[in-house]
PDB file of C-alpha atoms in Angstrom:
ATOM      1  CA  MET A  52      62.991 118.263  96.246  1.00 49.00           C
ATOM      2  CA  THR A  53      63.003 116.638  99.312  1.00 52.00           C
ATOM      3  CA  LYS A  54      64.655 117.841 102.236  1.00 56.00           C
ATOM      4  CA  LEU A  55      66.148 116.352 105.671  1.00 56.00           C
ATOM      5  CA  THR A  56      64.349 117.592 108.344  1.00 59.00           C
ATOM      6  CA  ARG A  57      65.239 117.397 112.328  1.00 55.00           C
ATOM      7  CA  ARG A  58      62.742 114.859 112.859  1.00 57.00           C
ATOM      8  CA  ALA A  59      63.830 112.793 109.713  1.00 54.00           C
ATOM      9  CA  ALA A  60      67.439 112.951 111.124  1.00 51.00           C
ATOM     10  CA  LEU A  61      66.284 111.940 114.807  1.00 51.00           C
ATOM     11  CA  ALA A  62      64.512 109.012 113.763  1.00 55.00           C
ATOM     12  CA  GLY A  63      67.308 107.971 110.977  1.00 55.00           C
ATOM     13  CA  ALA A  64      69.662 107.822 113.810  1.00 52.00           C
ATOM     14  CA  ALA A  65      67.600 106.157 116.527  1.00 53.00           C
ATOM     15  CA  ALA A  66      67.801 103.142 113.675  1.00 53.00           C
ATOM     16  CA  LEU A  67      71.646 102.361 113.461  1.00 55.00           C
ATOM     17  CA  PRO A  68      71.758 100.733 116.102  1.00 55.00           C
ATOM     18  CA  LEU A  69      69.518  98.118 114.520  1.00 49.00           C
ATOM     19  CA  ALA A  70      71.347  98.623 111.601  1.00 50.00           C
ATOM     20  CA  THR A  71      74.720  97.815 113.396  1.00 51.00           C
ATOM     21  CA  ALA A  72      73.279  94.876 114.990  1.00 48.00           C
ATOM     22  CA  ALA A  73      72.859  93.499 112.443  1.00 50.00           C
ATOM     23  CA  THR A  74      75.829  94.312 110.487  1.00 51.00           C
ATOM     24  CA  ARG A  75      77.864  92.294 112.938  1.00 57.00           C
ATOM     25  CA  THR A  76      76.764  89.102 112.130  1.00 62.00           C
ATOM     26  CA  ARG A  77      78.460  89.051 108.737  1.00 72.00           C
ATOM     27  CA  ALA A  78      81.958  88.259 108.518  1.00 79.00           C
ATOM     28  CA  ALA A  79      84.083  91.761 107.469  1.00 88.00           C
ATOM     29  CA  ALA A  80      85.408  91.819 103.652  1.00 92.00           C
ATOM     30  CA  PRO A  81      89.096  91.025 103.656  1.00 90.00           C
ATOM     31  CA  MET A  82      91.594  93.163 103.072  1.00 90.00           C
ATOM     32  CA  MET A  83      93.018  92.581  99.494  1.00 85.00           C
ATOM     33  CA  GLY A  84      95.861  94.651  99.593  1.00 83.00           C
ATOM     34  CA  ALA A  85      97.060  97.826  96.739  1.00 76.00           C
ATOM     35  CA  ALA A  86      96.905  96.642  93.607  1.00 79.00           C
ATOM     36  CA  ASP A  87      96.618  97.360  90.111  1.00 78.00           C
ATOM     37  CA  ALA A  88      95.553  95.927  86.619  1.00 87.00           C
ATOM     38  CA  PRO A  89      99.101  94.259  85.029  1.00 94.00           C
ATOM     39  CA  TYR A  90      98.446  96.157  81.276  1.00 97.00           C
ATOM     40  CA  LYS A  91      96.706  99.367  79.702  1.00 97.00           C
ATOM     41  CA  ARG A  92      95.629  98.999  76.044  1.00 97.00           C
ATOM     42  CA  PHE A  93      95.360 101.521  73.626  1.00 97.00           C
ATOM     43  CA  LYS A  94      95.415 102.770  70.012  1.00 97.00           C
ATOM     44  CA  LEU A  95      97.838 104.586  68.352  1.00 98.00           C
ATOM     45  CA  GLY A  96      96.934 105.740  64.806  1.00 97.00           C
ATOM     46  CA  GLU A  97      96.846 101.663  63.009  1.00 97.00           C
ATOM     47  CA  PHE A  98      99.360 100.088  65.682  1.00 98.00           C
ATOM     48  CA  GLU A  99      97.794  98.811  69.443  1.00 98.00           C
ATOM     49  CA  VAL A 100      99.800  99.615  72.009  1.00 98.00           C
ATOM     50  CA  THR A 101     100.031  98.185  75.218  1.00 98.00           C
ATOM     51  CA  THR A 102     101.877  98.459  78.474  1.00 98.00           C
ATOM     52  CA  ILE A 103     102.543  95.387  80.837  1.00 98.00           C
ATOM     53  CA  LEU A 104     104.063  95.938  84.338  1.00 98.00           C
ATOM     54  CA  ALA A 105     106.205  93.486  84.488  1.00 97.00           C
ATOM     55  CA  GLY A 106     107.433  94.225  88.397  1.00 96.00           C
ATOM     56  CA  THR A 107     107.332  96.908  90.814  1.00 96.00           C
ATOM     57  CA  ARG A 108     109.170  97.145  94.268  1.00 96.00           C
ATOM     58  CA  ALA A 109     109.796 100.130  96.954  1.00 97.00           C
ATOM     59  CA  VAL A 110     113.308 101.180  97.249  1.00 97.00           C
ATOM     60  CA  PRO A 111     114.570 103.163 100.401  1.00 98.00           C
ATOM     61  CA  ASP A 112     116.756 106.589 100.638  1.00 98.00           C
ATOM     62  CA  PRO A 113     116.338 108.159  97.238  1.00 98.00           C
ATOM     63  CA  GLN A 114     118.572 110.668  96.923  1.00 98.00           C
ATOM     64  CA  ALA A 115     121.423 107.717  96.682  1.00 98.00           C
ATOM     65  CA  ILE A 116     120.478 106.981  93.248  1.00 98.00           C
ATOM     66  CA  PHE A 117     118.546 110.369  91.568  1.00 98.00           C
ATOM     67  CA  GLY A 118     119.631 113.772  92.791  1.00 98.00           C
ATOM     68  CA  MET A 119     123.017 113.039  94.053  1.00 97.00           C
ATOM     69  CA  ASN A 120     124.475 116.220  92.400  1.00 98.00           C
ATOM     70  CA  VAL A 121     122.256 118.587  94.439  1.00 98.00           C
ATOM     71  CA  SER A 122     122.259 119.417  98.146  1.00 98.00           C
ATOM     72  CA  PRO A 123     119.560 117.423 100.559  1.00 98.00           C
ATOM     73  CA  GLU A 124     117.552 120.485 100.957  1.00 98.00           C
ATOM     74  CA  ALA A 125     116.840 120.878  97.477  1.00 98.00           C
ATOM     75  CA  PHE A 126     115.895 117.286  96.867  1.00 98.00           C
ATOM     76  CA  LYS A 127     113.418 117.335  99.653  1.00 98.00           C
ATOM     77  CA  GLU A 128     112.266 121.133  98.656  1.00 98.00           C
ATOM     78  CA  ALA A 129     111.173 119.585  94.833  1.00 98.00           C
ATOM     79  CA  SER A 130     110.227 116.412  96.621  1.00 98.00           C
ATOM     80  CA  ASP A 131     107.396 118.227  98.989  1.00 98.00           C
ATOM     81  CA  ALA A 132     106.330 120.366  95.854  1.00 98.00           C
ATOM     82  CA  ALA A 133     105.270 117.122  94.643  1.00 98.00           C
ATOM     83  CA  HIS A 134     103.953 115.046  97.292  1.00 98.00           C
ATOM     84  CA  LEU A 135     107.316 112.781  97.448  1.00 98.00           C
ATOM     85  CA  PRO A 136     108.310 111.455 100.328  1.00 98.00           C
ATOM     86  CA  ILE A 137     112.394 111.155 100.522  1.00 98.00           C
ATOM     87  CA  ASP A 138     112.995 107.684 102.514  1.00 98.00           C
ATOM     88  CA  GLN A 139     111.463 105.751 100.024  1.00 98.00           C
ATOM     89  CA  ALA A 140     110.583 105.373  96.363  1.00 98.00           C
ATOM     90  CA  GLN A 141     108.244 103.160  94.278  1.00 97.00           C
ATOM     91  CA  PHE A 142     110.050 102.038  91.069  1.00 97.00           C
ATOM     92  CA  PHE A 143     108.077 100.448  87.950  1.00 98.00           C
ATOM     93  CA  PHE A 144     109.017  98.225  85.572  1.00 98.00           C
ATOM     94  CA  THR A 145     106.956  98.248  81.805  1.00 98.00           C
ATOM     95  CA  PRO A 146     108.083  96.369  78.775  1.00 98.00           C
ATOM     96  CA  THR A 147     105.565  97.959  75.952  1.00 98.00           C
ATOM     97  CA  ILE A 148     103.793  95.921  73.234  1.00 98.00           C
ATOM     98  CA  VAL A 149     102.957  96.999  70.069  1.00 98.00           C
ATOM     99  CA  ASN A 150     100.684  95.235  67.740  1.00 98.00           C
ATOM    100  CA  THR A 151     101.847  96.770  64.400  1.00 98.00           C
ATOM    101  CA  GLY A 152      98.666  94.499  62.177  1.00 97.00           C
ATOM    102  CA  SER A 153     101.948  92.024  60.672  1.00 97.00           C
ATOM    103  CA  GLU A 154     104.015  91.874  63.312  1.00 98.00           C
ATOM    104  CA  LEU A 155     103.910  91.675  67.652  1.00 98.00           C
ATOM    105  CA  VAL A 156     106.623  93.592  68.495  1.00 98.00           C
ATOM    106  CA  LEU A 157     107.782  93.829  72.238  1.00 98.00           C
ATOM    107  CA  PHE A 158     110.013  96.053  73.735  1.00 99.00           C
ATOM    108  CA  ASP A 159     112.491  95.211  76.572  1.00 98.00           C
ATOM    109  CA  THR A 160     111.934  91.951  79.334  1.00 98.00           C
ATOM    110  CA  GLY A 161     111.577  92.938  82.100  1.00 98.00           C
ATOM    111  CA  LEU A 162     113.883  91.791  85.560  1.00 97.00           C
ATOM    112  CA  SER A 163     112.811  88.363  85.108  1.00 97.00           C
ATOM    113  CA  ALA A 164     111.112  85.757  81.954  1.00 98.00           C
ATOM    114  CA  GLU A 165     108.554  85.127  85.033  1.00 97.00           C
ATOM    115  CA  GLY A 166     107.438  88.113  85.420  1.00 96.00           C
ATOM    116  CA  THR A 167     107.002  89.358  82.598  1.00 98.00           C
ATOM    117  CA  THR A 168     105.198  86.272  80.782  1.00 98.00           C
ATOM    118  CA  ALA A 169     102.740  86.654  83.407  1.00 97.00           C
ATOM    119  CA  ALA A 170     101.831  90.124  82.657  1.00 97.00           C
ATOM    120  CA  LEU A 171     101.830  89.232  78.875  1.00 97.00           C
ATOM    121  CA  ALA A 172      99.215  86.242  79.819  1.00 97.00           C
ATOM    122  CA  ALA A 173      97.007  88.815  81.796  1.00 97.00           C
ATOM    123  CA  ALA A 174      97.164  91.224  78.560  1.00 97.00           C
ATOM    124  CA  GLY A 175      96.103  88.202  76.508  1.00 97.00           C
ATOM    125  CA  TYR A 176      99.414  86.878  74.831  1.00 98.00           C
ATOM    126  CA  SER A 177     101.907  84.083  75.142  1.00 98.00           C
ATOM    127  CA  PRO A 178     105.585  84.187  74.360  1.00 98.00           C
ATOM    128  CA  ASP A 179     105.311  82.022  71.266  1.00 98.00           C
ATOM    129  CA  MET A 180     102.929  85.068  69.727  1.00 98.00           C
ATOM    130  CA  VAL A 181     105.982  87.570  69.990  1.00 98.00           C
ATOM    131  CA  ASP A 182     107.841  88.189  66.377  1.00 98.00           C
ATOM    132  CA  VAL A 183     110.183  90.585  67.490  1.00 98.00           C
ATOM    133  CA  VAL A 184     112.355  91.447  71.240  1.00 98.00           C
ATOM    134  CA  VAL A 185     113.381  95.076  71.021  1.00 98.00           C
ATOM    135  CA  ILE A 186     115.609  95.846  73.737  1.00 98.00           C
ATOM    136  CA  THR A 187     116.782  99.316  73.964  1.00 98.00           C
ATOM    137  CA  HIS A 188     119.721  98.804  76.270  1.00 98.00           C
ATOM    138  CA  MET A 189     121.679  96.446  78.236  1.00 98.00           C
ATOM    139  CA  HIS A 190     120.647  96.755  82.093  1.00 98.00           C
ATOM    140  CA  GLY A 191     119.718  93.976  83.508  1.00 98.00           C
ATOM    141  CA  ASP A 192     116.074  94.774  83.989  1.00 98.00           C
ATOM    142  CA  HIS A 193     115.549  95.071  80.809  1.00 98.00           C
ATOM    143  CA  ILE A 194     117.005  92.140  79.501  1.00 98.00           C
ATOM    144  CA  GLY A 195     116.480  89.920  82.472  1.00 98.00           C
ATOM    145  CA  GLY A 196     113.068  88.070  80.676  1.00 98.00           C
ATOM    146  CA  VAL A 197     115.136  87.243  77.645  1.00 98.00           C
ATOM    147  CA  MET A 198     115.945  83.601  78.363  1.00 97.00           C
ATOM    148  CA  ASN A 199     113.943  81.450  80.365  1.00 96.00           C
ATOM    149  CA  GLY A 200     116.659  78.935  81.677  1.00 93.00           C
ATOM    150  CA  ASP A 201     118.794  78.368  79.193  1.00 92.00           C
ATOM    151  CA  ALA A 202     116.196  78.487  76.447  1.00 96.00           C
ATOM    152  CA  PRO A 203     115.413  81.427  74.859  1.00 97.00           C
ATOM    153  CA  THR A 204     111.747  83.010  76.369  1.00 98.00           C
ATOM    154  CA  TYR A 205     110.463  84.287  72.703  1.00 98.00           C
ATOM    155  CA  PRO A 206     111.129  81.166  70.525  1.00 97.00           C
ATOM    156  CA  ASN A 207     109.901  82.675  67.503  1.00 97.00           C
ATOM    157  CA  ALA A 208     111.085  86.018  68.139  1.00 98.00           C
ATOM    158  CA  ARG A 209     113.967  88.193  65.604  1.00 97.00           C
ATOM    159  CA  TYR A 210     116.063  90.330  68.649  1.00 98.00           C
ATOM    160  CA  VAL A 211     117.014  94.229  67.624  1.00 98.00           C
ATOM    161  CA  THR A 212     119.229  96.520  69.417  1.00 98.00           C
ATOM    162  CA  GLY A 213     121.592  98.957  68.494  1.00 98.00           C
ATOM    163  CA  SER A 214     124.872  98.090  67.407  1.00 98.00           C
ATOM    164  CA  THR A 215     126.824 100.172  70.288  1.00 98.00           C
ATOM    165  CA  GLU A 216     124.998  99.244  72.990  1.00 98.00           C
ATOM    166  CA  PHE A 217     125.297  95.503  71.938  1.00 98.00           C
ATOM    167  CA  ASP A 218     129.522  96.450  71.041  1.00 98.00           C
ATOM    168  CA  ALA A 219     130.409  98.369  73.700  1.00 98.00           C
ATOM    169  CA  TRP A 220     128.533  95.515  76.461  1.00 98.00           C
ATOM    170  CA  SER A 221     130.246  92.674  74.336  1.00 97.00           C
ATOM    171  CA  ALA A 222     134.278  93.881  75.844  1.00 97.00           C
ATOM    172  CA  MET A 223     132.680  94.772  79.600  1.00 96.00           C
ATOM    173  CA  GLY A 224     132.629  91.020  80.577  1.00 93.00           C
ATOM    174  CA  ASN A 225     129.175  91.495  82.353  1.00 96.00           C
ATOM    175  CA  GLU A 226     128.002  88.246  83.632  1.00 96.00           C
ATOM    176  CA  THR A 227     124.577  89.154  82.965  1.00 97.00           C
ATOM    177  CA  PHE A 228     124.615  90.165  79.559  1.00 98.00           C
ATOM    178  CA  ASP A 229     126.868  87.532  78.207  1.00 97.00           C
ATOM    179  CA  ALA A 230     124.347  84.742  80.086  1.00 96.00           C
ATOM    180  CA  LYS A 231     121.362  86.525  78.445  1.00 96.00           C
ATOM    181  CA  MET A 232     122.078  88.475  75.625  1.00 97.00           C
ATOM    182  CA  LYS A 233     125.651  86.619  73.673  1.00 95.00           C
ATOM    183  CA  PRO A 234     123.890  83.596  72.990  1.00 95.00           C
ATOM    184  CA  LEU A 235     121.415  85.626  70.375  1.00 96.00           C
ATOM    185  CA  ALA A 236     123.766  87.426  68.695  1.00 96.00           C
ATOM    186  CA  GLU A 237     123.342  85.531  65.731  1.00 95.00           C
ATOM    187  CA  GLN A 238     119.347  86.509  66.234  1.00 95.00           C
ATOM    188  CA  THR A 239     119.814  89.862  66.682  1.00 98.00           C
ATOM    189  CA  THR A 240     119.489  92.805  64.321  1.00 98.00           C
ATOM    190  CA  PHE A 241     121.900  95.326  64.461  1.00 98.00           C
ATOM    191  CA  LEU A 242     120.318  99.646  64.739  1.00 97.00           C
ATOM    192  CA  ALA A 243     121.875 102.401  64.468  1.00 98.00           C
ATOM    193  CA  ASP A 244     120.178 106.218  65.074  1.00 98.00           C
ATOM    194  CA  GLY A 245     117.537 106.174  62.441  1.00 98.00           C
ATOM    195  CA  GLY A 246     117.572 102.620  61.229  1.00 98.00           C
ATOM    196  CA  ASP A 247     114.181 100.954  60.783  1.00 98.00           C
ATOM    197  CA  VAL A 248     112.579  98.264  63.237  1.00 98.00           C
ATOM    198  CA  THR A 249     110.132  97.560  61.674  1.00 97.00           C
ATOM    199  CA  GLY A 250     107.824  99.876  59.577  1.00 96.00           C
ATOM    200  CA  GLY A 251     106.413 103.173  61.422  1.00 98.00           C
ATOM    201  CA  ILE A 252     109.222 101.927  64.083  1.00 98.00           C
ATOM    202  CA  THR A 253     112.063 104.079  64.422  1.00 98.00           C
ATOM    203  CA  ALA A 254     115.492 103.976  66.490  1.00 98.00           C
ATOM    204  CA  MET A 255     116.459 107.024  68.320  1.00 98.00           C
ATOM    205  CA  GLN A 256     120.143 107.050  69.745  1.00 98.00           C
ATOM    206  CA  ALA A 257     119.773 108.619  73.233  1.00 98.00           C
ATOM    207  CA  PHE A 258     122.885 107.670  74.938  1.00 98.00           C
ATOM    208  CA  GLY A 259     124.541 108.007  78.164  1.00 98.00           C
ATOM    209  CA  HIS A 260     122.409 106.089  80.511  1.00 98.00           C
ATOM    210  CA  THR A 261     124.264 103.669  78.820  1.00 98.00           C
ATOM    211  CA  PRO A 262     126.591 103.584  75.753  1.00 98.00           C
ATOM    212  CA  GLY A 263     123.916 102.766  73.123  1.00 98.00           C
ATOM    213  CA  HIS A 264     120.745 103.467  74.438  1.00 98.00           C
ATOM    214  CA  MET A 265     117.663 103.740  72.252  1.00 98.00           C
ATOM    215  CA  THR A 266     114.853 105.384  72.005  1.00 98.00           C
ATOM    216  CA  TYR A 267     111.989 103.903  69.763  1.00 98.00           C
ATOM    217  CA  LEU A 268     109.382 106.443  67.815  1.00 98.00           C
ATOM    218  CA  LEU A 269     106.454 104.912  66.797  1.00 98.00           C
ATOM    219  CA  ASP A 270     104.757 106.713  63.807  1.00 98.00           C
ATOM    220  CA  SER A 271     100.856 104.882  62.576  1.00 98.00           C
ATOM    221  CA  GLY A 272      98.111 107.356  60.927  1.00 97.00           C
ATOM    222  CA  GLY A 273     100.140 110.264  61.423  1.00 96.00           C
ATOM    223  CA  LYS A 274      99.861 109.814  64.786  1.00 97.00           C
ATOM    224  CA  GLN A 275     103.262 109.750  66.779  1.00 98.00           C
ATOM    225  CA  LEU A 276     105.078 108.138  70.179  1.00 98.00           C
ATOM    226  CA  LEU A 277     108.119 107.576  71.911  1.00 98.00           C
ATOM    227  CA  ILE A 278     109.184 104.835  73.730  1.00 98.00           C
ATOM    228  CA  GLY A 279     111.552 106.503  75.645  1.00 98.00           C
ATOM    229  CA  ALA A 280     112.922 103.470  77.903  1.00 98.00           C
ATOM    230  CA  ASP A 281     115.514 105.139  80.765  1.00 98.00           C
ATOM    231  CA  PHE A 282     116.931 108.574  78.987  1.00 98.00           C
ATOM    232  CA  THR A 283     114.551 109.723  81.637  1.00 98.00           C
ATOM    233  CA  ASN A 284     113.455 107.165  84.848  1.00 96.00           C
ATOM    234  CA  HIS A 285     112.127 109.259  87.202  1.00 98.00           C
ATOM    235  CA  TYR A 286     109.271 111.480  86.813  1.00 98.00           C
ATOM    236  CA  VAL A 287     110.076 114.289  89.122  1.00 98.00           C
ATOM    237  CA  TRP A 288     113.795 113.547  89.930  1.00 98.00           C
ATOM    238  CA  SER A 289     115.383 113.324  86.769  1.00 98.00           C
ATOM    239  CA  LEU A 290     112.357 114.284  84.454  1.00 98.00           C
ATOM    240  CA  ALA A 291     111.613 117.270  86.099  1.00 98.00           C
ATOM    241  CA  TYR A 292     115.095 118.481  86.480  1.00 98.00           C
ATOM    242  CA  PRO A 293     117.458 116.977  83.780  1.00 98.00           C
ATOM    243  CA  ASP A 294     120.379 117.842  84.968  1.00 98.00           C
ATOM    244  CA  TRP A 295     120.238 115.664  88.380  1.00 98.00           C
ATOM    245  CA  GLU A 296     122.527 113.086  88.362  1.00 98.00           C
ATOM    246  CA  VAL A 297     121.048 109.619  88.051  1.00 98.00           C
ATOM    247  CA  LYS A 298     123.605 106.575  89.604  1.00 98.00           C
ATOM    248  CA  PHE A 299     122.323 104.132  87.261  1.00 97.00           C
ATOM    249  CA  ASP A 300     123.499 106.924  83.990  1.00 98.00           C
ATOM    250  CA  MET A 301     127.125 105.443  82.978  1.00 98.00           C
ATOM    251  CA  ASP A 302     128.057 109.066  81.311  1.00 98.00           C
ATOM    252  CA  LYS A 303     126.496 111.512  83.569  1.00 98.00           C
ATOM    253  CA  GLU A 304     127.098 114.721  81.365  1.00 98.00           C
ATOM    254  CA  MET A 305     125.987 112.928  78.344  1.00 98.00           C
ATOM    255  CA  ALA A 306     122.865 111.427  79.879  1.00 98.00           C
ATOM    256  CA  ALA A 307     121.805 115.018  81.033  1.00 98.00           C
ATOM    257  CA  GLN A 308     122.239 116.099  77.665  1.00 98.00           C
ATOM    258  CA  THR A 309     120.006 113.607  76.155  1.00 98.00           C
ATOM    259  CA  ARG A 310     117.405 114.172  78.411  1.00 98.00           C
ATOM    260  CA  ARG A 311     117.552 117.530  77.530  1.00 98.00           C
ATOM    261  CA  LYS A 312     117.091 117.183  73.783  1.00 98.00           C
ATOM    262  CA  LEU A 313     114.518 114.514  73.939  1.00 98.00           C
ATOM    263  CA  LEU A 314     112.037 116.512  77.078  1.00 98.00           C
ATOM    264  CA  GLY A 315     112.440 119.451  74.534  1.00 98.00           C
ATOM    265  CA  MET A 316     111.276 117.882  71.506  1.00 98.00           C
ATOM    266  CA  LEU A 317     108.445 116.148  72.909  1.00 98.00           C
ATOM    267  CA  ALA A 318     107.338 118.830  75.045  1.00 98.00           C
ATOM    268  CA  ALA A 319     107.391 121.198  71.771  1.00 98.00           C
ATOM    269  CA  ASP A 320     106.037 118.267  69.778  1.00 98.00           C
ATOM    270  CA  GLY A 321     103.117 117.366  71.971  1.00 98.00           C
ATOM    271  CA  VAL A 322     104.497 113.836  71.340  1.00 98.00           C
ATOM    272  CA  PRO A 323     103.425 111.377  73.977  1.00 98.00           C
ATOM    273  CA  MET A 324     105.972 108.755  75.853  1.00 98.00           C
ATOM    274  CA  ILE A 325     106.317 105.381  77.378  1.00 98.00           C
ATOM    275  CA  GLY A 326     108.706 105.535  80.030  1.00 98.00           C
ATOM    276  CA  TYR A 327     110.055 102.339  81.665  1.00 98.00           C
ATOM    277  CA  HIS A 328     110.124 103.980  84.977  1.00 98.00           C
ATOM    278  CA  MET A 329     107.547 106.122  84.904  1.00 98.00           C
ATOM    279  CA  PRO A 330     104.510 105.972  87.204  1.00 97.00           C
ATOM    280  CA  TRP A 331     102.401 103.095  86.138  1.00 97.00           C
ATOM    281  CA  PRO A 332     100.654 102.915  83.276  1.00 97.00           C
ATOM    282  CA  ALA A 333     103.983 104.707  82.273  1.00 98.00           C
ATOM    283  CA  ILE A 334     102.027 106.894  79.546  1.00 98.00           C
ATOM    284  CA  GLY A 335     102.229 110.831  79.930  1.00 98.00           C
ATOM    285  CA  TYR A 336     103.473 114.100  78.079  1.00 98.00           C
ATOM    286  CA  VAL A 337     105.761 116.504  78.673  1.00 98.00           C
ATOM    287  CA  GLU A 338     105.657 120.607  79.020  1.00 98.00           C
ATOM    288  CA  THR A 339     108.284 123.022  79.338  1.00 98.00           C
ATOM    289  CA  ARG A 340     108.632 124.651  83.231  1.00 96.00           C
ATOM    290  CA  GLY A 341     110.856 126.870  83.952  1.00 94.00           C
ATOM    291  CA  ASP A 342     114.920 125.540  83.463  1.00 94.00           C
ATOM    292  CA  GLY A 343     112.857 121.951  83.417  1.00 96.00           C
ATOM    293  CA  PHE A 344     110.066 120.076  82.436  1.00 98.00           C
ATOM    294  CA  HIS A 345     107.010 118.762  83.884  1.00 98.00           C
ATOM    295  CA  TYR A 346     105.309 115.322  83.334  1.00 98.00           C
ATOM    296  CA  VAL A 347     101.472 115.164  82.842  1.00 98.00           C
ATOM    297  CA  PRO A 348     100.393 111.800  82.652  1.00 97.00           C
ATOM    298  CA  HIS A 349      97.849 110.452  79.811  1.00 97.00           C
ATOM    299  CA  SER A 350      94.211 110.407  80.859  1.00 96.00           C
ATOM    300  CA  TYR A 351      91.882 109.978  77.772  1.00 95.00           C
ATOM    301  CA  GLN A 352      94.039 111.653  75.035  1.00 93.00           C
ATOM    302  CA  LEU A 353      94.817 108.355  72.848  1.00 93.00           C
ATOM    303  CA  MET A 354      91.655 106.476  73.856  1.00 89.00           C
ATOM    304  CA  LEU A 355      89.896 108.878  71.256  1.00 87.00           C
TER     305      LEU A 355
END
């Protein structure tokens, strides 16, 4: 083994001015800015599953959204323990594509047609390739990309959503829903709890965040995964503390009950989940921890 001697170290140090002078003649590499790859693909049994990053943004004052029923001190303590700032949070918007081998199924459409189709293109898909569009619920960041102007973004697709969800929003007089989803009513199949989107994809009731919010269980080749959407929408301030109130949960008590039920199931069965607002690439596992839960980001488990 070669040893670094004091003489060698001094000789190296003496050469540094010459090396520095040489590098000064070259232009500095430009700062590129923070970035992520816009898709993550893996196999689940016979299915191919791809999460796509349709958008991300920083949002100020996260306790105005999460942990609304706890003290600022409790919120800060939990945030400090997770190394999270309390002045802002990073939001992610993550639709999912499932290729079953016979159909290409898109779960949720992002904030806009432009953002989602750009992420689709990066992942190797075009809008006309999508056979089924599944809407987990009718919030604007999930149906925002359904239409591109006055035309459907996914021209060859049929649409699937929960019947309770569609009926509830039909009665609300919501401008975004009326513009984006109502025109597609005749092309939409409506499911209840336990309904099938297609072989190996089953709807699971997860009411509370919205009146008819649905999650979807993938089951292929003996492997399962839950597309969780927004039943829990922050990996600490919602998932770890399921009783903390979330501004966007329309029925906060029911949403907390749903979180506990589904998180308990995921933790007990070791089933991975995709969460629409989880840290990119939005794939992870759930463990019990004390009276709450703990999010474990996916590393390589689904690659094997």
